[in-house]
CSV table of C-alpha atoms in Angstrom, one decimal:
chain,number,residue,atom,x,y,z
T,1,UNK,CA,1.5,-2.6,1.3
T,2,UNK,CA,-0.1,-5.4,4.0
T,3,UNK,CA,-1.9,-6.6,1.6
T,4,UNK,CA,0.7,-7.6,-0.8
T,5,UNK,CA,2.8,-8.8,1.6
T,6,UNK,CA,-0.1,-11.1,2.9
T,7,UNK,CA,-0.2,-13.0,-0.3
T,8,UNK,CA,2.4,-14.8,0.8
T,9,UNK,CA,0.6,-16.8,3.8
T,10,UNK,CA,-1.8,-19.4,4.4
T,11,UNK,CA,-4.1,-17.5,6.6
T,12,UNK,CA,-4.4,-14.0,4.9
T,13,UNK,CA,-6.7,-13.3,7.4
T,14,UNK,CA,-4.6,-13.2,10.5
T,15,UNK,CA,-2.0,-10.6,8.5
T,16,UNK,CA,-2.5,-7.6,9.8
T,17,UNK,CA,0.3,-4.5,10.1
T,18,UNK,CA,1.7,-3.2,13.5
T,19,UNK,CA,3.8,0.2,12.9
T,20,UNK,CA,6.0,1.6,15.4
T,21,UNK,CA,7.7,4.9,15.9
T,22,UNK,CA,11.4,5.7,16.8
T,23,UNK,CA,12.6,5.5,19.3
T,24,UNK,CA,9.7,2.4,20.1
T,25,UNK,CA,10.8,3.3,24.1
T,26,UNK,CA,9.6,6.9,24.0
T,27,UNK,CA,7.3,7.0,20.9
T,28,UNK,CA,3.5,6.5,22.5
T,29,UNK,CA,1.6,5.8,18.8
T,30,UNK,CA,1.4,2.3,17.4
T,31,UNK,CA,-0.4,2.5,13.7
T,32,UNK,CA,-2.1,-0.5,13.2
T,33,UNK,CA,-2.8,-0.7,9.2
T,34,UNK,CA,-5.4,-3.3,8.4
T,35,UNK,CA,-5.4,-5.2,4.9
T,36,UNK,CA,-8.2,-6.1,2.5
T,37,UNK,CA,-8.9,-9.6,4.1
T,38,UNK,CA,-8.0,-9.0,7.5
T,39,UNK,CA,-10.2,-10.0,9.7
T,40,UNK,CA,-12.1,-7.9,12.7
T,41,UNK,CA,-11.3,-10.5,15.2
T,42,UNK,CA,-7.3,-10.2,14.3
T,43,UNK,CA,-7.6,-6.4,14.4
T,44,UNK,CA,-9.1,-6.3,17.8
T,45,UNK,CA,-6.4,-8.7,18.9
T,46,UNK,CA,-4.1,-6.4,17.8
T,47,UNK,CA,-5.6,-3.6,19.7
T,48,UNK,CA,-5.3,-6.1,22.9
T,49,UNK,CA,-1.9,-6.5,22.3
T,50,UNK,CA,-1.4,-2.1,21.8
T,51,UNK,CA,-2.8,-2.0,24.6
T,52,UNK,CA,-0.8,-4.1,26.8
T,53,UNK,CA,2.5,-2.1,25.8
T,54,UNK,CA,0.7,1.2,27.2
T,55,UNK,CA,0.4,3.0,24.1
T,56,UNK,CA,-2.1,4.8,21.8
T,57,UNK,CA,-3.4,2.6,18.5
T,58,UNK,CA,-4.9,4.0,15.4
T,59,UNK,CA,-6.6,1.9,12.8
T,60,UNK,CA,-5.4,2.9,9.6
T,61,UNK,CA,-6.7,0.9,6.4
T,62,UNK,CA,-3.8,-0.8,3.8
T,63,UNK,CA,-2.5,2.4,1.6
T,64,UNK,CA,0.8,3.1,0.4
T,65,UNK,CA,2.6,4.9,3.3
T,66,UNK,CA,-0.1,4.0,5.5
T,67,UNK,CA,-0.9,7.4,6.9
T,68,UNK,CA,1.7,8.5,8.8
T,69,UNK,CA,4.7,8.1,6.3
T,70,UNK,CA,2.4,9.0,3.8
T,71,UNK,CA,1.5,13.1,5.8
T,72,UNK,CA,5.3,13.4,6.9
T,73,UNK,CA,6.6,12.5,3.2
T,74,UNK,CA,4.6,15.9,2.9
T,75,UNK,CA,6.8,18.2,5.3
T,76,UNK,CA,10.2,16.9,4.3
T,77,UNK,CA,9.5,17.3,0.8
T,78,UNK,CA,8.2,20.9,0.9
T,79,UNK,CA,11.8,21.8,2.8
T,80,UNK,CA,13.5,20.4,0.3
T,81,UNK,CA,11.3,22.0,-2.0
T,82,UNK,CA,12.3,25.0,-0.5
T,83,UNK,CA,16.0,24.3,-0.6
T,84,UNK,CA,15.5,24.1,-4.3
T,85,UNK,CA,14.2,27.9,-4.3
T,86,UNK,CA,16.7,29.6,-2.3
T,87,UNK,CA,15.7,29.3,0.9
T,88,UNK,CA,18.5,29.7,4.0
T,89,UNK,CA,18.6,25.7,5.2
T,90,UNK,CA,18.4,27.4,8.5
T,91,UNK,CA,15.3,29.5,8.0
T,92,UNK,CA,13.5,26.5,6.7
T,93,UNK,CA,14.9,24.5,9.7
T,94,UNK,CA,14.1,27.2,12.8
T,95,UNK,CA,10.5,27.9,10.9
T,96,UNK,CA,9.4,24.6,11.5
T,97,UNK,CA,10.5,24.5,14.8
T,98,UNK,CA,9.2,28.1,15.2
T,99,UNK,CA,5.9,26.7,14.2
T,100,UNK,CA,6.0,23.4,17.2
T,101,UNK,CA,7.3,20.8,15.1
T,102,UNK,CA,10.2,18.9,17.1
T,103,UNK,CA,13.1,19.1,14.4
T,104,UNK,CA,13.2,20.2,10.7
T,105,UNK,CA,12.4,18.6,7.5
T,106,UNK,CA,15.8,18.6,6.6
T,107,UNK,CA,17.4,16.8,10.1
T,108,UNK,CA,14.2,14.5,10.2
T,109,UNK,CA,15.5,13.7,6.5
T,110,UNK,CA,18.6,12.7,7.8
T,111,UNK,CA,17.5,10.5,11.1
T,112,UNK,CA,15.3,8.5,8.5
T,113,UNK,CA,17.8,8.6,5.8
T,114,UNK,CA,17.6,9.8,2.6
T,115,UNK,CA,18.8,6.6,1.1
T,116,UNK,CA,15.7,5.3,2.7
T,117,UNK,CA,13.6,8.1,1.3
T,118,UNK,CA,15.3,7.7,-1.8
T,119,UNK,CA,14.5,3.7,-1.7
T,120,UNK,CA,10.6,4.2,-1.5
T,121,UNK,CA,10.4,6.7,-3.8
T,122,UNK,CA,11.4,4.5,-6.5
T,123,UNK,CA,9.7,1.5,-5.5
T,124,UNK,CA,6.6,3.9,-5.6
T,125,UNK,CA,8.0,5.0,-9.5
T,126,UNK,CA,8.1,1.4,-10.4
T,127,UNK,CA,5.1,-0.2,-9.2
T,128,UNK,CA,2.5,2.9,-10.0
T,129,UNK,CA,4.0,3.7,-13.6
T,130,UNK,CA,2.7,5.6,-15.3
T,131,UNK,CA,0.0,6.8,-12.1
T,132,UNK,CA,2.9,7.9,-10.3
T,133,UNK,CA,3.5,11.8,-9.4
T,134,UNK,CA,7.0,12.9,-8.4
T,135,UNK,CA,6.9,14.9,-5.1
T,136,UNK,CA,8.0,18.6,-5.4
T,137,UNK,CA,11.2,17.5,-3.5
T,138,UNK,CA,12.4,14.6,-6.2
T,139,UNK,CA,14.9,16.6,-7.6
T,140,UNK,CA,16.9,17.4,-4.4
T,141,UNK,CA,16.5,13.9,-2.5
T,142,UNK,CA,17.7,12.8,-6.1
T,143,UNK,CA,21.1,15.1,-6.3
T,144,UNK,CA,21.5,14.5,-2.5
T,145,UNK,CA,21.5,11.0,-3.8
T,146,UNK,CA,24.0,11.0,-6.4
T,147,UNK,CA,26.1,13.2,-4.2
T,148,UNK,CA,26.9,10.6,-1.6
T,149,UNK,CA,25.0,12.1,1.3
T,150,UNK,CA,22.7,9.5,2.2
T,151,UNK,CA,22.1,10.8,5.7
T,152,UNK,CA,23.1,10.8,9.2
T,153,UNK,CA,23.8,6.8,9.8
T,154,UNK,CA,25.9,7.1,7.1
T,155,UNK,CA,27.7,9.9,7.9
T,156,UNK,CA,25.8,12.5,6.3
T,157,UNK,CA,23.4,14.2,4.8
T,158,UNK,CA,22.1,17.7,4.9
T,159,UNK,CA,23.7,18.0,8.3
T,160,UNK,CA,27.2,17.3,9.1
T,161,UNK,CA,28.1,15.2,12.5
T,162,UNK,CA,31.4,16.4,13.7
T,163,UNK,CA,32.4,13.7,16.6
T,164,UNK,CA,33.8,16.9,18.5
T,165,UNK,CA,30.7,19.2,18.5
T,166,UNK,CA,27.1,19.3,17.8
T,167,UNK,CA,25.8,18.5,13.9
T,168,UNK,CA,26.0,21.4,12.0
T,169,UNK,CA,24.2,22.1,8.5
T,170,UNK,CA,26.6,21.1,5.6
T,171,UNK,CA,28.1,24.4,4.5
T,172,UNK,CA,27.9,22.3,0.9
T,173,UNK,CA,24.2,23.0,0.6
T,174,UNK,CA,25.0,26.5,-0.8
T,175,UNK,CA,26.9,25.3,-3.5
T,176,UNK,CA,24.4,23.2,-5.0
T,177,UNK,CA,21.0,25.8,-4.5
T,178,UNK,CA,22.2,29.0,-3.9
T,179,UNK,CA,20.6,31.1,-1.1
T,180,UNK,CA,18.8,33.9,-2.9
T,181,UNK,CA,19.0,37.4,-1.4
T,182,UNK,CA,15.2,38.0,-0.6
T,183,UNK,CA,13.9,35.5,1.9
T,184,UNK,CA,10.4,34.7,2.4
T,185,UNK,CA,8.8,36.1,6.0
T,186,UNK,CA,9.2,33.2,8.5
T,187,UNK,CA,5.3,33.3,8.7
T,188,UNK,CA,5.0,32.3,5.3
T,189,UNK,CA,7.1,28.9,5.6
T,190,UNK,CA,5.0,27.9,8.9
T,191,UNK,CA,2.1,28.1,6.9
T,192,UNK,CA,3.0,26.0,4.3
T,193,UNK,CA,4.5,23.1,6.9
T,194,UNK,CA,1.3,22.9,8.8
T,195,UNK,CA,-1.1,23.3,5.6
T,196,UNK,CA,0.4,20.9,3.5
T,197,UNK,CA,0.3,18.0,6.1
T,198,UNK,CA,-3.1,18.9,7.1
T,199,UNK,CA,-4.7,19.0,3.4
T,200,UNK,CA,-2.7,15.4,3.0
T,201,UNK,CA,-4.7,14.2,6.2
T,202,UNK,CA,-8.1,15.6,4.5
T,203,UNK,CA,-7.1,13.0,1.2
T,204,UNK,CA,-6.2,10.1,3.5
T,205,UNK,CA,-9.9,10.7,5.3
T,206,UNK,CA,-11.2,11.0,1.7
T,207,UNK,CA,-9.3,8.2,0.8
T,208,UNK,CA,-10.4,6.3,3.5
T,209,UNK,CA,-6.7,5.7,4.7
T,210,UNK,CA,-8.1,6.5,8.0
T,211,UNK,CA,-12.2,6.9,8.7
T,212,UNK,CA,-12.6,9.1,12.0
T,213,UNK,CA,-10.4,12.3,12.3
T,214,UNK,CA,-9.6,11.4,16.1
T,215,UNK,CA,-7.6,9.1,13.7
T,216,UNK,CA,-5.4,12.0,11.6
T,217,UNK,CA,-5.4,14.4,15.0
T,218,UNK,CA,-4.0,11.5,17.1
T,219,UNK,CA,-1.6,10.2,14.4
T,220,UNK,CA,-0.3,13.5,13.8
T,221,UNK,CA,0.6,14.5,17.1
T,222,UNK,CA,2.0,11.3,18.7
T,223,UNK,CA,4.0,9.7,15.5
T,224,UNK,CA,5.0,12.5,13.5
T,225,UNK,CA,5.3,15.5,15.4
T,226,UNK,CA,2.2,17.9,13.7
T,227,UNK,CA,3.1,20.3,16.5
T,228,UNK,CA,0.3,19.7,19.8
T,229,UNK,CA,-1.0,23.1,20.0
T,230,UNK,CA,-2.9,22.4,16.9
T,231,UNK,CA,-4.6,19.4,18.1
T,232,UNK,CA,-4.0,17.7,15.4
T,233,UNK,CA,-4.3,18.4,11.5
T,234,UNK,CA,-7.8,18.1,11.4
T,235,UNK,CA,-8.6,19.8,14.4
T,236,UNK,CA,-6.6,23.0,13.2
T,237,UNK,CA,-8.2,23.1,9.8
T,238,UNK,CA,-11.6,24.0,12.1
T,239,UNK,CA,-9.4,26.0,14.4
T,240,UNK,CA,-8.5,28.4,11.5
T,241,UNK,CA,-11.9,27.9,9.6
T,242,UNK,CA,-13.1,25.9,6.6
T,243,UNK,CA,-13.4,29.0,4.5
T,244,UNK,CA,-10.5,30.6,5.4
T,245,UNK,CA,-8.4,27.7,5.4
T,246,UNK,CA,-10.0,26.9,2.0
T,247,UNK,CA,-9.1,30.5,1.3
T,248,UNK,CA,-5.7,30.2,2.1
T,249,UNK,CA,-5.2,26.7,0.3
T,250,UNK,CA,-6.0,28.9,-3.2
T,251,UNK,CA,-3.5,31.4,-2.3
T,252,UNK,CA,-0.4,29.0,-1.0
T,253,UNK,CA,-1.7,26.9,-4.3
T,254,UNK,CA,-1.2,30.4,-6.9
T,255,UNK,CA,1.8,31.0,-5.3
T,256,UNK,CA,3.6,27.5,-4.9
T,257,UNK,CA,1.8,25.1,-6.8
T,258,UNK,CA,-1.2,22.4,-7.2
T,259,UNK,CA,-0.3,20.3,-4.3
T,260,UNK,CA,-1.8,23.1,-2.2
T,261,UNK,CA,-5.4,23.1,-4.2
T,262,UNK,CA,-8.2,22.9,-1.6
T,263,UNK,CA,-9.6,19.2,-2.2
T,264,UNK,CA,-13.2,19.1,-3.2
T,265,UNK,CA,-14.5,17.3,-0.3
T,266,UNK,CA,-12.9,20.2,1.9
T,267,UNK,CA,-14.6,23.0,0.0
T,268,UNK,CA,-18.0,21.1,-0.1
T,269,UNK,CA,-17.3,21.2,4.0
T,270,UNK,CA,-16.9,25.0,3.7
T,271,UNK,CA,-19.9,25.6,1.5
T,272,UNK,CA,-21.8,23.6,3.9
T,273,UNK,CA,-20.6,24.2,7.2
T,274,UNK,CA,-19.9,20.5,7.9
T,275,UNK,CA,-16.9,20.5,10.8
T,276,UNK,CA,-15.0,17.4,11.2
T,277,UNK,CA,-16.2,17.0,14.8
T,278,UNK,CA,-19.6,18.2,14.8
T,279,UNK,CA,-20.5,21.1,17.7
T,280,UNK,CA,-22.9,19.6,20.9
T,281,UNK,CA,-26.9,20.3,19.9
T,282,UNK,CA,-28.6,22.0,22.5
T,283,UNK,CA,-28.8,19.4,26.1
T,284,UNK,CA,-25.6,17.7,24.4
T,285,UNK,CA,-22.6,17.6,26.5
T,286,UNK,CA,-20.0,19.2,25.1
């Protein structure tokens, strides 16, 4: 967190966080994560700075994961959540590409490294204690772990990377969780990608990780690849409907677990018709 790590200056006012996306060249987002004493005038010359690199800020305040890390923790953990319940690693792969995201959870495990994933996880276990909750993916980042395959810099991870061909998945994945014989409809696993990084963005705005859903629908699209027909996680939640994405939360959540449950603040929305970007009154531009 900024904040920790801007203990250790004089001027704990002038720390603030500037996050980059790989590859920095081609990657337009820049998060910029303010701490608990920064102050507004080395925020906005952080912004200055964004913007003279030609690329697209968002303010995010100090959290663990910030925001972006914290919403694509989300997708690779429910494919290896996945993994662990029989699913092909190829359905889980081509249903997130199906549904507009760029690669899989699994091959976005590996570019990041699971050693890395691995790394904060338990950095996470140690300083939260007893307040810390084991994503539904601990299990298999932990075997992958113990296995050796530490991901794709390293050689491999859930993919293989042949020097004579293309990377392939690692025909060892079958060994360790069996692919069961009935296979969920490919529909099914696109829902669950896009819905459980857009009911993480709805805690971050509860949070107040990030305070203006531009924020979340920006951030989504531009550093971690929410797929662009949405318009972002946000935007889709109203695309689809407060009630019938609340709806839909209760049913992934019977089915799959808890980490699907509807937060409060998103049902209160529903009950009240409150959008995240309010419609144009009458005269209003739109």
């Amino acid at each position: 967190p900024i904040t920790g790590l801007s203990q250790a200056s004089k001027r704990p006012d002038q720390y603030i966080g500037i996050h980059f996306f790989s590859p920095v060249d081609k990657m337009p987002l820049v998060e910029v994560i303010v701490g608990r004493r920064t102050s507004l005038a080395t925020l906005a010359r952080a912004l200055d700075y964004v913007a003279q690199l030609k690329k697209t800020p968002i303010v995010v305040n100090d959290s663990r994961g910030f925001y972006t890390s914290r919403v694509i923790g989300t997708f690779t953990s429910e494919g290896q959540a996945m993994l662990a319940e029989g699913i092909a690693p190829a359905l889980i792969e081509n249903a997130a590409k199906l549904a507009g995201f760029p690669v899989g959870p699994l091959a976005v495990s590996d570019e990041v490294t699971l050693e890395l994933q691995w790394k904060i996880l338990r950095q996470a276990e140690q300083d939260l204690a007893a307040r810390f909750q084991r994503p539904v993916g601990y299990a298999v980042l932990e075997k992958m772990i113990a296995l050796g395959r530490l991901g794709r810099r390293q050689g491999g991870g859930y993919y293989d990377y042949p020097q004579d061909g293309p990377k392939r998945l690692w025909a060892g994945l079958s060994g360790h969780w069996p692919v069961r014989e009935d296979q969920p409809p490919v529909e099914e696993l696109v829902k669950r990608f896009l819905f459980i990084e857009a009911i993480e963005s709805v805690r971050c705005l509860d949070e107040g990780v990030i305070t203006h859903p531009a924020d979340a629908d920006l951030g989504s699209v531009l550093g971690i690849g929410y797929p662009a027909w949405t318009g972002g996680a946000l935007s889709w939640i109203e695309t689809v409907g407060l009630d019938a994405f609340v709806a839909e939360c209760a049913r992934l959540a019977r089915f799959y677990g808890p980490r699907f449950k509807p937060p409060r603040s998103l049902k209160k929305r529903a009950a009240a018709g409150t959008r995240f970007y309010p419609l144009p009154g009458p005269g209003q531009a739109a």
